[in-house]
Structures are given as C-alpha cells and as structure tokens.
PDB file of C-alpha atoms in Angstrom:
ATOM      1  CA  UNK C   1       0.000   0.000   0.000  1.00 71.00           C
ATOM      2  CA  UNK C   2       1.121   3.504  -0.738  1.00 76.00           C
ATOM      3  CA  UNK C   3       1.820   6.017   2.021  1.00 84.00           C
ATOM      4  CA  UNK C   4       3.206   9.515   2.343  1.00 91.00           C
ATOM      5  CA  UNK C   5       5.004  11.257   5.172  1.00 93.00           C
ATOM      6  CA  UNK C   6       5.630  14.961   5.421  1.00 95.00           C
ATOM      7  CA  UNK C   7       8.297  16.021   7.866  1.00 92.00           C
ATOM      8  CA  UNK C   8       7.210  19.086   9.778  1.00 91.00           C
ATOM      9  CA  UNK C   9       3.558  19.865  10.335  1.00 92.00           C
ATOM     10  CA  UNK C  10       4.416  23.574  10.432  1.00 96.00           C
ATOM     11  CA  UNK C  11       7.200  25.410   8.647  1.00 97.00           C
ATOM     12  CA  UNK C  12       7.942  29.119   9.036  1.00 97.00           C
ATOM     13  CA  UNK C  13      10.144  31.092   6.671  1.00 97.00           C
ATOM     14  CA  UNK C  14      10.860  34.763   6.186  1.00 97.00           C
ATOM     15  CA  UNK C  15       9.640  36.526   3.093  1.00 97.00           C
ATOM     16  CA  UNK C  16      12.264  36.099   0.387  1.00 97.00           C
ATOM     17  CA  UNK C  17      13.815  33.015   1.975  1.00 97.00           C
ATOM     18  CA  UNK C  18      14.011  29.534   0.491  1.00 97.00           C
ATOM     19  CA  UNK C  19      10.982  27.314   0.965  1.00 97.00           C
ATOM     20  CA  UNK C  20      11.612  23.591   1.468  1.00 97.00           C
ATOM     21  CA  UNK C  21       8.732  21.251   2.256  1.00 98.00           C
ATOM     22  CA  UNK C  22       9.622  17.597   2.660  1.00 97.00           C
ATOM     23  CA  UNK C  23       7.744  14.602   1.329  1.00 96.00           C
ATOM     24  CA  UNK C  24       8.752  10.948   1.459  1.00 95.00           C
ATOM     25  CA  UNK C  25       6.695   8.167  -0.011  1.00 92.00           C
ATOM     26  CA  UNK C  26       6.348   4.452   0.248  1.00 87.00           C
ATOM     27  CA  UNK C  27       5.154   2.501  -2.745  1.00 78.00           C
ATOM     28  CA  UNK C  28       5.635  -1.008  -4.041  1.00 71.00           C
ATOM     29  CA  UNK C  29       5.207   0.141  -7.621  1.00 71.00           C
ATOM     30  CA  UNK C  30       6.492   3.222  -9.461  1.00 72.00           C
ATOM     31  CA  UNK C  31       4.441   6.055  -8.064  1.00 82.00           C
ATOM     32  CA  UNK C  32       2.891   9.174  -9.397  1.00 88.00           C
ATOM     33  CA  UNK C  33       3.398  12.025  -6.969  1.00 91.00           C
ATOM     34  CA  UNK C  34       1.550  15.276  -6.522  1.00 93.00           C
ATOM     35  CA  UNK C  35       1.787  18.456  -4.515  1.00 96.00           C
ATOM     36  CA  UNK C  36      -1.418  20.330  -3.746  1.00 95.00           C
ATOM     37  CA  UNK C  37      -1.909  23.641  -1.966  1.00 96.00           C
ATOM     38  CA  UNK C  38      -4.934  24.552   0.126  1.00 93.00           C
ATOM     39  CA  UNK C  39      -5.731  28.105   1.148  1.00 91.00           C
ATOM     40  CA  UNK C  40      -8.038  28.651   4.140  1.00 85.00           C
ATOM     41  CA  UNK C  41     -11.608  27.487   3.557  1.00 79.00           C
ATOM     42  CA  UNK C  42     -10.858  26.501  -0.015  1.00 83.00           C
ATOM     43  CA  UNK C  43     -10.394  23.307  -1.978  1.00 86.00           C
ATOM     44  CA  UNK C  44      -7.074  21.901  -3.098  1.00 90.00           C
ATOM     45  CA  UNK C  45      -5.196  23.275  -6.078  1.00 92.00           C
ATOM     46  CA  UNK C  46      -2.598  21.274  -7.974  1.00 92.00           C
ATOM     47  CA  UNK C  47       0.907  22.759  -7.800  1.00 95.00           C
ATOM     48  CA  UNK C  48       2.747  20.091  -9.766  1.00 94.00           C
ATOM     49  CA  UNK C  49       2.925  16.378 -10.437  1.00 91.00           C
ATOM     50  CA  UNK C  50       5.506  13.745 -11.247  1.00 91.00           C
ATOM     51  CA  UNK C  51       4.451  11.100 -13.749  1.00 84.00           C
ATOM     52  CA  UNK C  52       7.740   9.346 -14.553  1.00 78.00           C
ATOM     53  CA  UNK C  53       8.989  11.842 -17.093  1.00 76.00           C
ATOM     54  CA  UNK C  54      11.570  14.416 -15.980  1.00 84.00           C
ATOM     55  CA  UNK C  55      12.619  14.023 -12.362  1.00 89.00           C
ATOM     56  CA  UNK C  56      12.670  17.787 -11.811  1.00 94.00           C
ATOM     57  CA  UNK C  57       9.143  19.061 -12.090  1.00 94.00           C
ATOM     58  CA  UNK C  58       8.211  22.714 -12.344  1.00 95.00           C
ATOM     59  CA  UNK C  59       4.832  23.867 -11.171  1.00 94.00           C
ATOM     60  CA  UNK C  60       2.809  26.987 -10.736  1.00 93.00           C
ATOM     61  CA  UNK C  61       3.699  29.999  -8.591  1.00 93.00           C
ATOM     62  CA  UNK C  62       7.444  29.328  -8.876  1.00 96.00           C
ATOM     63  CA  UNK C  63       7.395  25.976  -7.094  1.00 97.00           C
ATOM     64  CA  UNK C  64       9.323  22.926  -8.200  1.00 97.00           C
ATOM     65  CA  UNK C  65       9.967  19.446  -6.867  1.00 97.00           C
ATOM     66  CA  UNK C  66      12.555  16.783  -7.558  1.00 95.00           C
ATOM     67  CA  UNK C  67      11.787  13.083  -7.600  1.00 93.00           C
ATOM     68  CA  UNK C  68      14.610  11.078  -6.044  1.00 93.00           C
ATOM     69  CA  UNK C  69      13.962   7.381  -6.262  1.00 89.00           C
ATOM     70  CA  UNK C  70      17.004   6.422  -4.164  1.00 90.00           C
ATOM     71  CA  UNK C  71      15.727   8.583  -1.320  1.00 92.00           C
ATOM     72  CA  UNK C  72      12.008   7.927  -1.974  1.00 92.00           C
ATOM     73  CA  UNK C  73      11.531  11.666  -1.751  1.00 94.00           C
ATOM     74  CA  UNK C  74       9.650  14.379  -3.597  1.00 95.00           C
ATOM     75  CA  UNK C  75      10.503  17.592  -1.760  1.00 97.00           C
ATOM     76  CA  UNK C  76       8.887  20.877  -2.764  1.00 98.00           C
ATOM     77  CA  UNK C  77      10.988  24.012  -3.087  1.00 98.00           C
ATOM     78  CA  UNK C  78      10.665  27.656  -4.003  1.00 98.00           C
ATOM     79  CA  UNK C  79      13.693  29.959  -4.120  1.00 97.00           C
ATOM     80  CA  UNK C  80      11.995  32.997  -2.599  1.00 97.00           C
ATOM     81  CA  UNK C  81       8.914  32.893  -0.374  1.00 97.00           C
ATOM     82  CA  UNK C  82       6.105  35.362  -0.846  1.00 96.00           C
ATOM     83  CA  UNK C  83       3.467  36.276   1.698  1.00 96.00           C
ATOM     84  CA  UNK C  84       0.829  34.798  -0.588  1.00 94.00           C
ATOM     85  CA  UNK C  85       2.486  31.364  -0.278  1.00 96.00           C
ATOM     86  CA  UNK C  86       1.161  30.973   3.256  1.00 96.00           C
ATOM     87  CA  UNK C  87      -1.132  27.941   3.070  1.00 96.00           C
ATOM     88  CA  UNK C  88      -1.383  24.221   3.769  1.00 95.00           C
ATOM     89  CA  UNK C  89       0.598  21.973   1.429  1.00 97.00           C
ATOM     90  CA  UNK C  90      -0.228  18.329   0.818  1.00 95.00           C
ATOM     91  CA  UNK C  91       1.904  15.722  -0.859  1.00 95.00           C
ATOM     92  CA  UNK C  92      -0.010  12.836  -2.403  1.00 92.00           C
ATOM     93  CA  UNK C  93       0.837   9.532  -4.043  1.00 89.00           C
ATOM     94  CA  UNK C  94      -1.042   7.290  -6.416  1.00 82.00           C
ATOM     95  CA  UNK C  95       0.160   4.114  -8.012  1.00 67.00           C
ATOM     96  CA  UNK C  96       0.127   3.845 -11.767  1.00 60.00           C
ATOM     97  CA  UNK C  97      -2.950   1.637 -11.676  1.00 61.00           C
ATOM     98  CA  UNK C  98      -4.923   4.674 -10.587  1.00 60.00           C
ATOM     99  CA  UNK C  99      -5.813   3.276  -7.197  1.00 61.00           C
ATOM    100  CA  UNK C 100      -5.094   4.421  -3.684  1.00 63.00           C
ATOM    101  CA  UNK C 101      -4.797   8.172  -3.984  1.00 76.00           C
ATOM    102  CA  UNK C 102      -3.318   8.950  -0.565  1.00 86.00           C
ATOM    103  CA  UNK C 103      -2.530  12.330   0.912  1.00 90.00           C
ATOM    104  CA  UNK C 104       0.192  13.070   3.416  1.00 92.00           C
ATOM    105  CA  UNK C 105      -0.743  14.811   6.672  1.00 92.00           C
ATOM    106  CA  UNK C 106       0.068  18.238   5.309  1.00 94.00           C
ATOM    107  CA  UNK C 107       2.520  21.010   6.164  1.00 96.00           C
ATOM    108  CA  UNK C 108       1.329  24.459   7.123  1.00 96.00           C
ATOM    109  CA  UNK C 109       3.629  27.125   5.677  1.00 97.00           C
ATOM    110  CA  UNK C 110       3.823  30.484   7.401  1.00 97.00           C
ATOM    111  CA  UNK C 111       5.663  33.373   5.754  1.00 97.00           C
ATOM    112  CA  UNK C 112       6.952  36.046   8.095  1.00 96.00           C
ATOM    113  CA  UNK C 113       7.444  39.653   6.967  1.00 93.00           C
TER     114      UNK C 113
ATOM    115  CA  UNK E   1     -14.817  29.935 -14.718  1.00 65.00           C
ATOM    116  CA  UNK E   2     -15.782  27.536 -11.960  1.00 65.00           C
ATOM    117  CA  UNK E   3     -15.104  23.933 -12.973  1.00 91.00           C
ATOM    118  CA  UNK E   4     -16.078  22.039  -9.829  1.00 95.00           C
ATOM    119  CA  UNK E   5     -18.887  23.649  -7.889  1.00 95.00           C
ATOM    120  CA  UNK E   6     -20.064  22.693  -4.448  1.00 95.00           C
ATOM    121  CA  UNK E   7     -23.244  23.839  -2.808  1.00 90.00           C
ATOM    122  CA  UNK E   8     -23.739  24.998  -0.221  1.00 92.00           C
ATOM    123  CA  UNK E   9     -20.346  26.254   0.969  1.00 93.00           C
ATOM    124  CA  UNK E  10     -21.507  26.069   4.586  1.00 95.00           C
ATOM    125  CA  UNK E  11     -24.130  23.654   5.888  1.00 96.00           C
ATOM    126  CA  UNK E  12     -25.488  23.373   9.394  1.00 96.00           C
ATOM    127  CA  UNK E  13     -27.550  20.377  10.410  1.00 95.00           C
ATOM    128  CA  UNK E  14     -28.799  18.819  13.591  1.00 96.00           C
ATOM    129  CA  UNK E  15     -27.607  15.604  15.122  1.00 96.00           C
ATOM    130  CA  UNK E  16     -29.363  12.758  13.330  1.00 96.00           C
ATOM    131  CA  UNK E  17     -31.016  14.922  10.660  1.00 97.00           C
ATOM    132  CA  UNK E  18     -30.231  13.747   7.119  1.00 96.00           C
ATOM    133  CA  UNK E  19     -28.252  16.126   4.985  1.00 97.00           C
ATOM    134  CA  UNK E  20     -27.260  16.195   1.308  1.00 97.00           C
ATOM    135  CA  UNK E  21     -24.249  17.946  -0.154  1.00 97.00           C
ATOM    136  CA  UNK E  22     -24.076  18.747  -3.837  1.00 97.00           C
ATOM    137  CA  UNK E  23     -21.268  18.779  -6.388  1.00 97.00           C
ATOM    138  CA  UNK E  24     -21.404  19.659 -10.057  1.00 97.00           C
ATOM    139  CA  UNK E  25     -18.726  19.857 -12.713  1.00 97.00           C
ATOM    140  CA  UNK E  26     -18.356  21.505 -16.096  1.00 95.00           C
ATOM    141  CA  UNK E  27     -15.322  19.446 -17.126  1.00 93.00           C
ATOM    142  CA  UNK E  28     -17.231  16.413 -18.410  1.00 94.00           C
ATOM    143  CA  UNK E  29     -14.905  14.191 -16.413  1.00 94.00           C
ATOM    144  CA  UNK E  30     -15.613  10.513 -15.964  1.00 94.00           C
ATOM    145  CA  UNK E  31     -14.607  10.283 -12.332  1.00 93.00           C
ATOM    146  CA  UNK E  32     -16.026  12.108  -9.334  1.00 95.00           C
ATOM    147  CA  UNK E  33     -14.692  11.752  -5.799  1.00 94.00           C
ATOM    148  CA  UNK E  34     -15.864  12.672  -2.323  1.00 95.00           C
ATOM    149  CA  UNK E  35     -13.323  13.371   0.419  1.00 94.00           C
ATOM    150  CA  UNK E  36     -13.792  14.137   4.094  1.00 95.00           C
ATOM    151  CA  UNK E  37     -11.305  16.522   5.665  1.00 92.00           C
ATOM    152  CA  UNK E  38     -11.376  17.082   9.406  1.00 93.00           C
ATOM    153  CA  UNK E  39      -9.682  20.018  11.024  1.00 87.00           C
ATOM    154  CA  UNK E  40      -5.893  20.051  10.535  1.00 83.00           C
ATOM    155  CA  UNK E  41      -5.969  16.670   8.793  1.00 87.00           C
ATOM    156  CA  UNK E  42      -5.418  15.425   5.285  1.00 88.00           C
ATOM    157  CA  UNK E  43      -8.390  14.718   3.031  1.00 90.00           C
ATOM    158  CA  UNK E  44      -9.620  11.157   3.286  1.00 91.00           C
ATOM    159  CA  UNK E  45     -11.288   9.488   0.334  1.00 90.00           C
ATOM    160  CA  UNK E  46     -14.819   8.273   1.073  1.00 94.00           C
ATOM    161  CA  UNK E  47     -15.777   6.923  -2.359  1.00 91.00           C
ATOM    162  CA  UNK E  48     -15.702   7.679  -6.039  1.00 92.00           C
ATOM    163  CA  UNK E  49     -17.751   7.145  -9.165  1.00 94.00           C
ATOM    164  CA  UNK E  50     -16.152   6.017 -12.386  1.00 92.00           C
ATOM    165  CA  UNK E  51     -18.940   6.920 -14.756  1.00 93.00           C
ATOM    166  CA  UNK E  52     -21.888   5.101 -13.123  1.00 93.00           C
ATOM    167  CA  UNK E  53     -19.698   2.580 -11.332  1.00 92.00           C
ATOM    168  CA  UNK E  54     -19.676   3.295  -7.570  1.00 93.00           C
ATOM    169  CA  UNK E  55     -16.503   2.486  -5.626  1.00 90.00           C
ATOM    170  CA  UNK E  56     -16.665   2.625  -1.855  1.00 90.00           C
ATOM    171  CA  UNK E  57     -13.566   2.779   0.324  1.00 87.00           C
ATOM    172  CA  UNK E  58     -13.428  -0.118   2.762  1.00 85.00           C
ATOM    173  CA  UNK E  59     -13.533   2.027   5.884  1.00 88.00           C
ATOM    174  CA  UNK E  60     -16.254   4.458   4.808  1.00 94.00           C
ATOM    175  CA  UNK E  61     -19.144   4.241   7.286  1.00 94.00           C
ATOM    176  CA  UNK E  62     -22.525   3.047   6.012  1.00 94.00           C
ATOM    177  CA  UNK E  63     -23.915   6.379   7.172  1.00 95.00           C
ATOM    178  CA  UNK E  64     -22.401   7.926   4.043  1.00 97.00           C
ATOM    179  CA  UNK E  65     -24.042   7.337   0.687  1.00 96.00           C
ATOM    180  CA  UNK E  66     -23.636   8.860  -2.733  1.00 97.00           C
ATOM    181  CA  UNK E  67     -25.644   9.326  -5.908  1.00 96.00           C
ATOM    182  CA  UNK E  68     -24.583  10.314  -9.393  1.00 97.00           C
ATOM    183  CA  UNK E  69     -27.670  10.886 -11.522  1.00 96.00           C
ATOM    184  CA  UNK E  70     -25.672  12.088 -14.528  1.00 95.00           C
ATOM    185  CA  UNK E  71     -22.137  12.992 -15.571  1.00 95.00           C
ATOM    186  CA  UNK E  72     -22.307  16.500 -14.185  1.00 96.00           C
ATOM    187  CA  UNK E  73     -23.737  15.961 -10.728  1.00 97.00           C
ATOM    188  CA  UNK E  74     -22.823  13.950  -7.679  1.00 97.00           C
ATOM    189  CA  UNK E  75     -24.409  14.029  -4.235  1.00 97.00           C
ATOM    190  CA  UNK E  76     -23.177  13.038  -0.798  1.00 97.00           C
ATOM    191  CA  UNK E  77     -25.922  11.906   1.577  1.00 97.00           C
ATOM    192  CA  UNK E  78     -25.288  11.607   5.278  1.00 97.00           C
ATOM    193  CA  UNK E  79     -28.196   9.635   6.645  1.00 96.00           C
ATOM    194  CA  UNK E  80     -27.800  10.349  10.353  1.00 96.00           C
ATOM    195  CA  UNK E  81     -25.066  12.880  11.007  1.00 97.00           C
ATOM    196  CA  UNK E  82     -23.171  12.571  14.241  1.00 96.00           C
ATOM    197  CA  UNK E  83     -20.958  15.143  15.914  1.00 95.00           C
ATOM    198  CA  UNK E  84     -17.941  13.309  14.529  1.00 95.00           C
ATOM    199  CA  UNK E  85     -19.100  13.962  10.968  1.00 97.00           C
ATOM    200  CA  UNK E  86     -18.462  17.673  11.265  1.00 97.00           C
ATOM    201  CA  UNK E  87     -15.815  18.346   8.642  1.00 96.00           C
ATOM    202  CA  UNK E  88     -15.032  19.898   5.295  1.00 94.00           C
ATOM    203  CA  UNK E  89     -16.328  17.753   2.444  1.00 96.00           C
ATOM    204  CA  UNK E  90     -14.415  18.067  -0.786  1.00 94.00           C
ATOM    205  CA  UNK E  91     -15.587  16.984  -4.201  1.00 95.00           C
ATOM    206  CA  UNK E  92     -13.044  16.314  -6.927  1.00 94.00           C
ATOM    207  CA  UNK E  93     -13.103  15.149 -10.522  1.00 94.00           C
ATOM    208  CA  UNK E  94     -10.634  13.594 -12.930  1.00 91.00           C
ATOM    209  CA  UNK E  95     -10.807  12.713 -16.578  1.00 90.00           C
ATOM    210  CA  UNK E  96      -9.992   9.107 -15.919  1.00 85.00           C
ATOM    211  CA  UNK E  97      -8.523   6.930 -13.172  1.00 77.00           C
ATOM    212  CA  UNK E  98      -5.045   6.715 -14.587  1.00 72.00           C
ATOM    213  CA  UNK E  99      -2.306   7.785 -12.254  1.00 66.00           C
ATOM    214  CA  UNK E 100      -1.408  10.664 -14.518  1.00 74.00           C
ATOM    215  CA  UNK E 101      -4.842  12.226 -14.306  1.00 80.00           C
ATOM    216  CA  UNK E 102      -5.028  15.332 -12.189  1.00 85.00           C
ATOM    217  CA  UNK E 103      -7.830  15.632  -9.669  1.00 88.00           C
ATOM    218  CA  UNK E 104      -9.607  18.983  -9.734  1.00 91.00           C
ATOM    219  CA  UNK E 105     -11.141  20.010  -6.445  1.00 92.00           C
ATOM    220  CA  UNK E 106     -14.136  22.116  -5.611  1.00 94.00           C
ATOM    221  CA  UNK E 107     -14.031  24.721  -2.826  1.00 92.00           C
ATOM    222  CA  UNK E 108     -15.596  22.343  -0.312  1.00 93.00           C
ATOM    223  CA  UNK E 109     -18.655  22.358   1.927  1.00 95.00           C
ATOM    224  CA  UNK E 110     -18.055  22.882   5.613  1.00 94.00           C
ATOM    225  CA  UNK E 111     -20.555  20.841   7.594  1.00 97.00           C
ATOM    226  CA  UNK E 112     -21.460  21.743  11.164  1.00 96.00           C
ATOM    227  CA  UNK E 113     -23.479  19.299  13.258  1.00 96.00           C
ATOM    228  CA  UNK E 114     -25.327  20.750  16.243  1.00 95.00           C
TER     229      UNK E 114
END
C-alpha cells in the first residue's frame, strides 16, 4: 500500500527566503506524486505532479519538486517565499494503476514579513 | 470559470437529521470523488464514481451514501449525522482513473453538526 510522510507539520520562513517542504513516499510500484496547496476554507489546487517523465518538475507559482527514487523523496521548493504562499501543502501519491490516492498529513507554511 | 462547484459552501444540520451535499462539474470528467477533511488533517477518500460505477472505500461508514444521476452531478448523503461527521467535504473530478490524471477540487462544503 502507498503512504506519504511529510516532515514538519508547520514550517515558518521569512519573506524572500528559500521554501523547502519535505515529502517521502512508500510505494511497491512506481508512483505518481503530486503536490497540492490549500488556502483557508478553499479546496485543493494542484501545484505540480511527477508522472515518470523528468525528475525535476516545475509547477505553478514558482514551485518545483525533484523526484529522487534512491531517497524515496519528492521535496517541494521555491527559491523565494512570498506572503501569498502561506497555506497548507499536501503531498499525495497514487500508483500507476490509478488506485489508492493517498494524501500526506500536510505542512502548514507560514511566511513572516 | 468555476469547474467544480459545491453547494452549499456552509451547511449546518442537527444531530441525526439527514443532509445532502451537492457537487457539479463543467469538465465532463468521468470520475467524481468525495473526500472528508477534518480540522488540521489530510483529506480522506470516502468513495468515487467512475462513470456510473460506484466504488466505496473499505472504511467508509454506512452512514455515508452517494448518488450520481448524470455525468455532471454527484451528491453526498449523510443519513444520520453525528458530531464526529463535522468536517469539510471536498468533491473532486478527474478525466480518468489513470495515475497521470489530475484531480480537480471544488471549494468544499463545511458541515457543522449541532
């Protein structure tokens, strides 16, 4: 069964600083991996996804993530945080049979002025 | 241009009083999902429809039912809401069930049970 862990339930960065949100996955088959963002009282919006093409994936709003099979990781980064990036971020995994879409517990990102 | 619409955005019901949440989509996607998200937790899949084929998650309580009368609409029925059912309910759609298919989420309905 697939599972996702996200290290750090809450991450705080200063505006303009590097954002790094960690995601590690467990899967018995090659996974597809996703990062979603959720703003308060809203649904989830896709930031980016890995589907076995390029290991470095670029998404919206300046975010990117790198798939590292040897480390079973898919960490999300952004070079310079903006106040509008403050939100909850979820990593999710699905196997390539389209079953078991599983979200990680989420990381709340705070951006300090 | 709203693609996945959920009504109402906020719903208040009484303990034990049946409630129905609504989801509609303009994407003509084959798959529609219902998730439950409790405070400060990840969304948890309740069930999904692949076209007219209903797929229930093993640990979804019988208290939760769903209907999909056509491609565009899907309903979540909670037959006898308990206090523990207070949560955000998210509807999502995808073109197909392949792993590459993105799920598009609606804004959610926040359910309060009094």
